[in-house]
N, C-alpha and C. Protein backbone atom coordinates (compact mmCIF):
# COMPACT_ATOMS: atom_id res chain seq x y z
N MET A 1 -160.85 -142.40 -37.04
CA MET A 1 -161.93 -142.97 -37.79
C MET A 1 -163.10 -143.26 -36.85
N ILE A 2 -164.29 -142.99 -37.28
CA ILE A 2 -165.49 -143.14 -36.46
C ILE A 2 -165.70 -144.59 -36.05
N GLU A 3 -165.47 -145.52 -36.97
CA GLU A 3 -165.66 -146.94 -36.65
C GLU A 3 -164.69 -147.39 -35.55
N ASP A 4 -163.43 -146.92 -35.61
CA ASP A 4 -162.46 -147.26 -34.57
C ASP A 4 -162.93 -146.74 -33.22
N MET A 5 -163.49 -145.56 -33.19
CA MET A 5 -163.98 -145.00 -31.92
C MET A 5 -165.08 -145.87 -31.34
N ALA A 6 -165.96 -146.39 -32.18
CA ALA A 6 -167.03 -147.27 -31.70
C ALA A 6 -166.43 -148.54 -31.08
N VAL A 7 -165.39 -149.08 -31.73
CA VAL A 7 -164.72 -150.28 -31.21
C VAL A 7 -164.09 -149.98 -29.86
N PHE A 8 -163.36 -148.87 -29.76
CA PHE A 8 -162.69 -148.53 -28.51
C PHE A 8 -163.69 -148.19 -27.40
N THR A 9 -164.78 -147.54 -27.76
CA THR A 9 -165.82 -147.23 -26.77
C THR A 9 -166.44 -148.51 -26.23
N ALA A 10 -166.72 -149.47 -27.12
CA ALA A 10 -167.30 -150.75 -26.69
C ALA A 10 -166.31 -151.52 -25.81
N ALA A 11 -165.02 -151.46 -26.13
CA ALA A 11 -163.99 -152.13 -25.32
C ALA A 11 -163.91 -151.48 -23.94
N GLU A 12 -163.97 -150.17 -23.90
CA GLU A 12 -163.91 -149.45 -22.62
C GLU A 12 -165.12 -149.80 -21.75
N GLU A 13 -166.28 -149.88 -22.37
CA GLU A 13 -167.50 -150.23 -21.62
C GLU A 13 -167.39 -151.65 -21.06
N ALA A 14 -166.90 -152.58 -21.87
CA ALA A 14 -166.73 -153.96 -21.40
C ALA A 14 -165.75 -154.02 -20.23
N ALA A 15 -164.66 -153.25 -20.31
CA ALA A 15 -163.67 -153.22 -19.24
C ALA A 15 -164.29 -152.68 -17.95
N ARG A 16 -165.07 -151.63 -18.05
CA ARG A 16 -165.74 -151.05 -16.87
C ARG A 16 -166.67 -152.07 -16.22
N GLU A 17 -167.30 -152.91 -17.05
CA GLU A 17 -168.25 -153.90 -16.55
C GLU A 17 -167.59 -155.24 -16.22
N GLY A 18 -166.26 -155.32 -16.45
CA GLY A 18 -165.54 -156.55 -16.11
C GLY A 18 -165.75 -157.71 -17.06
N ARG A 19 -166.17 -157.42 -18.30
CA ARG A 19 -166.40 -158.47 -19.29
C ARG A 19 -165.18 -158.62 -20.19
N PRO A 20 -164.62 -159.81 -20.33
CA PRO A 20 -163.53 -160.00 -21.29
C PRO A 20 -164.07 -160.01 -22.71
N VAL A 21 -163.38 -159.31 -23.59
CA VAL A 21 -163.73 -159.23 -25.00
C VAL A 21 -162.46 -159.43 -25.81
N VAL A 22 -162.61 -159.62 -27.11
CA VAL A 22 -161.45 -159.82 -27.97
C VAL A 22 -161.41 -158.73 -29.04
N LEU A 23 -160.24 -158.11 -29.16
CA LEU A 23 -160.00 -157.13 -30.20
C LEU A 23 -159.29 -157.83 -31.35
N ALA A 24 -159.90 -157.77 -32.53
CA ALA A 24 -159.32 -158.36 -33.74
C ALA A 24 -158.87 -157.22 -34.65
N THR A 25 -157.59 -157.24 -35.05
CA THR A 25 -157.03 -156.17 -35.89
C THR A 25 -156.34 -156.79 -37.09
N ILE A 26 -156.67 -156.32 -38.28
CA ILE A 26 -155.98 -156.78 -39.48
C ILE A 26 -154.58 -156.17 -39.48
N VAL A 27 -153.55 -157.04 -39.55
CA VAL A 27 -152.17 -156.56 -39.48
C VAL A 27 -151.40 -156.77 -40.79
N ARG A 28 -151.94 -157.56 -41.70
CA ARG A 28 -151.25 -157.80 -42.97
C ARG A 28 -152.27 -158.21 -44.02
N CYS A 29 -152.13 -157.69 -45.24
CA CYS A 29 -153.01 -158.03 -46.35
C CYS A 29 -152.18 -158.31 -47.60
N LYS A 30 -152.66 -159.23 -48.41
CA LYS A 30 -152.04 -159.50 -49.70
C LYS A 30 -153.15 -159.80 -50.69
N GLY A 31 -153.14 -159.12 -51.81
CA GLY A 31 -154.19 -159.31 -52.80
C GLY A 31 -155.44 -158.52 -52.44
N SER A 32 -156.55 -158.94 -53.01
CA SER A 32 -157.82 -158.26 -52.81
C SER A 32 -158.49 -158.76 -51.54
N THR A 33 -158.71 -157.85 -50.60
CA THR A 33 -159.38 -158.19 -49.34
C THR A 33 -160.48 -157.16 -49.08
N PRO A 34 -161.53 -157.55 -48.35
CA PRO A 34 -162.64 -156.62 -48.14
C PRO A 34 -162.28 -155.43 -47.25
N ARG A 35 -161.31 -155.58 -46.36
CA ARG A 35 -160.90 -154.50 -45.47
C ARG A 35 -159.38 -154.43 -45.45
N GLY A 36 -158.84 -153.30 -45.04
CA GLY A 36 -157.40 -153.10 -45.06
C GLY A 36 -156.73 -153.22 -43.71
N ILE A 37 -155.41 -153.04 -43.75
CA ILE A 37 -154.61 -153.08 -42.53
C ILE A 37 -155.13 -152.03 -41.54
N GLY A 38 -155.22 -152.43 -40.28
CA GLY A 38 -155.69 -151.54 -39.24
C GLY A 38 -157.18 -151.66 -38.95
N SER A 39 -157.93 -152.33 -39.82
CA SER A 39 -159.37 -152.51 -39.57
C SER A 39 -159.55 -153.33 -38.30
N LYS A 40 -160.56 -152.95 -37.51
CA LYS A 40 -160.75 -153.55 -36.19
C LYS A 40 -162.17 -154.05 -36.01
N MET A 41 -162.28 -155.09 -35.16
CA MET A 41 -163.58 -155.59 -34.75
C MET A 41 -163.45 -156.04 -33.30
N LEU A 42 -164.44 -155.71 -32.50
CA LEU A 42 -164.48 -156.17 -31.12
C LEU A 42 -165.51 -157.30 -31.04
N VAL A 43 -165.08 -158.43 -30.50
CA VAL A 43 -165.97 -159.57 -30.32
C VAL A 43 -166.30 -159.65 -28.84
N ASP A 44 -167.56 -159.38 -28.53
CA ASP A 44 -168.05 -159.39 -27.15
C ASP A 44 -169.04 -160.54 -27.02
N PRO A 45 -168.68 -161.60 -26.30
CA PRO A 45 -169.57 -162.76 -26.20
C PRO A 45 -170.96 -162.43 -25.65
N GLU A 46 -171.08 -161.36 -24.88
CA GLU A 46 -172.38 -160.99 -24.30
C GLU A 46 -173.15 -159.99 -25.14
N ARG A 47 -172.43 -159.12 -25.87
CA ARG A 47 -173.10 -158.02 -26.58
C ARG A 47 -172.98 -158.08 -28.10
N GLY A 48 -172.18 -159.01 -28.62
CA GLY A 48 -172.05 -159.13 -30.07
C GLY A 48 -170.83 -158.42 -30.62
N LEU A 49 -170.93 -157.98 -31.86
CA LEU A 49 -169.79 -157.41 -32.59
C LEU A 49 -169.89 -155.90 -32.69
N THR A 50 -168.72 -155.26 -32.69
CA THR A 50 -168.61 -153.84 -33.01
C THR A 50 -167.48 -153.73 -34.02
N GLY A 51 -167.74 -153.07 -35.14
CA GLY A 51 -166.74 -152.99 -36.20
C GLY A 51 -166.79 -154.22 -37.08
N THR A 52 -165.84 -154.29 -38.03
CA THR A 52 -165.80 -155.43 -38.95
C THR A 52 -164.39 -155.62 -39.50
N VAL A 53 -164.07 -156.86 -39.80
CA VAL A 53 -162.83 -157.15 -40.51
C VAL A 53 -163.13 -157.69 -41.90
N GLY A 54 -164.37 -157.57 -42.33
CA GLY A 54 -164.68 -157.91 -43.71
C GLY A 54 -165.95 -158.67 -43.98
N GLY A 55 -166.57 -159.24 -42.97
CA GLY A 55 -167.82 -159.96 -43.20
C GLY A 55 -167.63 -161.34 -43.79
N GLY A 56 -168.71 -162.01 -43.98
CA GLY A 56 -168.73 -163.31 -44.64
C GLY A 56 -167.98 -164.40 -43.90
N CYS A 57 -167.50 -165.36 -44.69
CA CYS A 57 -166.82 -166.54 -44.13
C CYS A 57 -165.55 -166.17 -43.37
N GLY A 58 -164.80 -165.19 -43.87
CA GLY A 58 -163.57 -164.77 -43.20
C GLY A 58 -163.85 -164.23 -41.82
N GLU A 59 -164.87 -163.39 -41.71
CA GLU A 59 -165.21 -162.84 -40.41
C GLU A 59 -165.73 -163.94 -39.48
N ALA A 60 -166.43 -164.91 -40.03
CA ALA A 60 -166.92 -166.03 -39.22
C ALA A 60 -165.74 -166.81 -38.62
N GLU A 61 -164.66 -166.97 -39.38
CA GLU A 61 -163.46 -167.64 -38.85
C GLU A 61 -162.86 -166.85 -37.70
N VAL A 62 -162.85 -165.52 -37.84
CA VAL A 62 -162.30 -164.66 -36.79
C VAL A 62 -163.15 -164.78 -35.52
N ILE A 63 -164.46 -164.79 -35.67
CA ILE A 63 -165.35 -164.89 -34.52
C ILE A 63 -165.14 -166.23 -33.80
N GLU A 64 -165.01 -167.29 -34.56
CA GLU A 64 -164.77 -168.61 -33.98
C GLU A 64 -163.45 -168.63 -33.20
N ALA A 65 -162.39 -168.08 -33.78
CA ALA A 65 -161.09 -168.03 -33.11
C ALA A 65 -161.15 -167.15 -31.87
N ALA A 66 -161.96 -166.09 -31.91
CA ALA A 66 -162.09 -165.18 -30.77
C ALA A 66 -162.70 -165.89 -29.57
N ARG A 67 -163.56 -166.86 -29.81
CA ARG A 67 -164.14 -167.62 -28.69
C ARG A 67 -163.03 -168.31 -27.88
N GLU A 68 -162.05 -168.86 -28.60
CA GLU A 68 -160.93 -169.53 -27.93
C GLU A 68 -160.07 -168.51 -27.19
N VAL A 69 -159.79 -167.38 -27.83
CA VAL A 69 -158.95 -166.35 -27.23
C VAL A 69 -159.59 -165.77 -25.97
N VAL A 70 -160.90 -165.56 -26.00
CA VAL A 70 -161.56 -164.98 -24.82
C VAL A 70 -161.51 -165.96 -23.65
N SER A 71 -161.55 -167.26 -23.94
CA SER A 71 -161.53 -168.22 -22.83
C SER A 71 -160.13 -168.51 -22.31
N THR A 72 -159.13 -168.53 -23.20
CA THR A 72 -157.76 -168.86 -22.77
C THR A 72 -156.94 -167.63 -22.39
N GLY A 73 -157.25 -166.48 -22.99
CA GLY A 73 -156.46 -165.28 -22.76
C GLY A 73 -155.20 -165.23 -23.60
N GLU A 74 -154.95 -166.27 -24.37
CA GLU A 74 -153.75 -166.33 -25.22
C GLU A 74 -153.98 -165.60 -26.53
N PRO A 75 -153.18 -164.58 -26.85
CA PRO A 75 -153.32 -163.90 -28.14
C PRO A 75 -153.03 -164.87 -29.28
N ARG A 76 -153.54 -164.55 -30.45
CA ARG A 76 -153.40 -165.46 -31.59
C ARG A 76 -153.35 -164.68 -32.89
N MET A 77 -152.54 -165.17 -33.82
CA MET A 77 -152.53 -164.63 -35.18
C MET A 77 -153.30 -165.63 -36.05
N LEU A 78 -154.22 -165.12 -36.84
CA LEU A 78 -155.06 -165.96 -37.68
C LEU A 78 -154.93 -165.53 -39.13
N ARG A 79 -154.68 -166.46 -40.02
CA ARG A 79 -154.61 -166.16 -41.45
C ARG A 79 -155.94 -166.52 -42.09
N ILE A 80 -156.52 -165.55 -42.79
CA ILE A 80 -157.77 -165.75 -43.51
C ILE A 80 -157.44 -165.77 -45.00
N ASP A 81 -157.75 -166.87 -45.64
CA ASP A 81 -157.44 -167.06 -47.06
C ASP A 81 -158.73 -166.96 -47.86
N LEU A 82 -158.83 -165.91 -48.65
CA LEU A 82 -160.02 -165.68 -49.46
C LEU A 82 -159.77 -165.97 -50.94
N THR A 83 -158.76 -166.78 -51.21
CA THR A 83 -158.51 -167.16 -52.60
C THR A 83 -159.49 -168.27 -52.96
N GLU A 84 -159.78 -168.38 -54.21
CA GLU A 84 -160.80 -169.33 -54.65
C GLU A 84 -160.42 -170.77 -54.36
N ASP A 85 -161.34 -171.44 -53.71
CA ASP A 85 -161.20 -172.87 -53.44
C ASP A 85 -161.49 -173.62 -54.74
N LEU A 86 -160.69 -174.62 -55.03
CA LEU A 86 -160.85 -175.42 -56.23
C LEU A 86 -162.27 -175.99 -56.33
N PHE A 87 -162.90 -176.26 -55.19
CA PHE A 87 -164.22 -176.89 -55.18
C PHE A 87 -165.35 -175.90 -54.87
N SER A 88 -165.04 -174.61 -54.87
CA SER A 88 -166.03 -173.60 -54.53
C SER A 88 -167.01 -173.37 -55.67
N TRP A 89 -168.28 -173.21 -55.32
CA TRP A 89 -169.31 -172.85 -56.29
C TRP A 89 -169.58 -171.35 -56.25
N SER A 90 -168.97 -170.66 -55.32
CA SER A 90 -169.25 -169.24 -55.12
C SER A 90 -168.30 -168.36 -55.94
N PRO A 91 -168.86 -167.47 -56.75
CA PRO A 91 -168.02 -166.51 -57.47
C PRO A 91 -167.63 -165.32 -56.60
N ALA A 92 -168.09 -165.28 -55.36
CA ALA A 92 -167.87 -164.13 -54.48
C ALA A 92 -166.63 -164.30 -53.62
N VAL A 93 -165.53 -164.71 -54.22
CA VAL A 93 -164.29 -164.88 -53.49
C VAL A 93 -163.39 -163.70 -53.82
N CYS A 94 -162.89 -163.01 -52.80
CA CYS A 94 -162.12 -161.77 -53.01
C CYS A 94 -160.79 -162.01 -53.72
N GLY A 95 -160.11 -163.09 -53.37
CA GLY A 95 -158.84 -163.38 -54.02
C GLY A 95 -157.62 -163.00 -53.21
N GLY A 96 -157.79 -162.57 -51.98
CA GLY A 96 -156.65 -162.16 -51.17
C GLY A 96 -156.52 -162.97 -49.89
N VAL A 97 -155.49 -162.60 -49.13
CA VAL A 97 -155.21 -163.24 -47.85
C VAL A 97 -154.94 -162.12 -46.86
N PHE A 98 -155.46 -162.27 -45.63
CA PHE A 98 -155.13 -161.29 -44.61
C PHE A 98 -154.91 -161.97 -43.27
N ASP A 99 -154.06 -161.35 -42.45
CA ASP A 99 -153.74 -161.84 -41.13
C ASP A 99 -154.40 -160.94 -40.09
N VAL A 100 -155.01 -161.58 -39.10
CA VAL A 100 -155.71 -160.87 -38.05
C VAL A 100 -155.08 -161.24 -36.71
N PHE A 101 -154.73 -160.21 -35.94
CA PHE A 101 -154.21 -160.44 -34.58
C PHE A 101 -155.37 -160.33 -33.62
N LEU A 102 -155.56 -161.38 -32.80
CA LEU A 102 -156.64 -161.41 -31.82
C LEU A 102 -156.04 -161.35 -30.42
N GLU A 103 -156.57 -160.44 -29.60
CA GLU A 103 -156.09 -160.29 -28.23
C GLU A 103 -157.26 -160.01 -27.30
N ARG A 104 -157.23 -160.66 -26.14
CA ARG A 104 -158.26 -160.40 -25.13
C ARG A 104 -157.94 -159.07 -24.46
N VAL A 105 -158.97 -158.24 -24.32
CA VAL A 105 -158.80 -156.94 -23.67
C VAL A 105 -159.86 -156.77 -22.59
């Protein structure tokens, strides 16, 4: 997939330059989610994002968790719940849950 190549190319460039980055990969999905299993995003604190795991609030949670992973080096599994919050005013809730594995590369 072309998007995966962009992620891997950005990771390779960061490695050559000695910059730690975080690879986020969707490993499990249940219900309606914006992206499927295997979708990848590279979080580079210096250069930004390459790829996507779905955008919006869910992706923002992944980016926040990636900050911790890049500093500690400890891999992490993160569950993103896109089911409707009882108090949500937004009709733009997908209705699914997905797990993202984050690892520093």
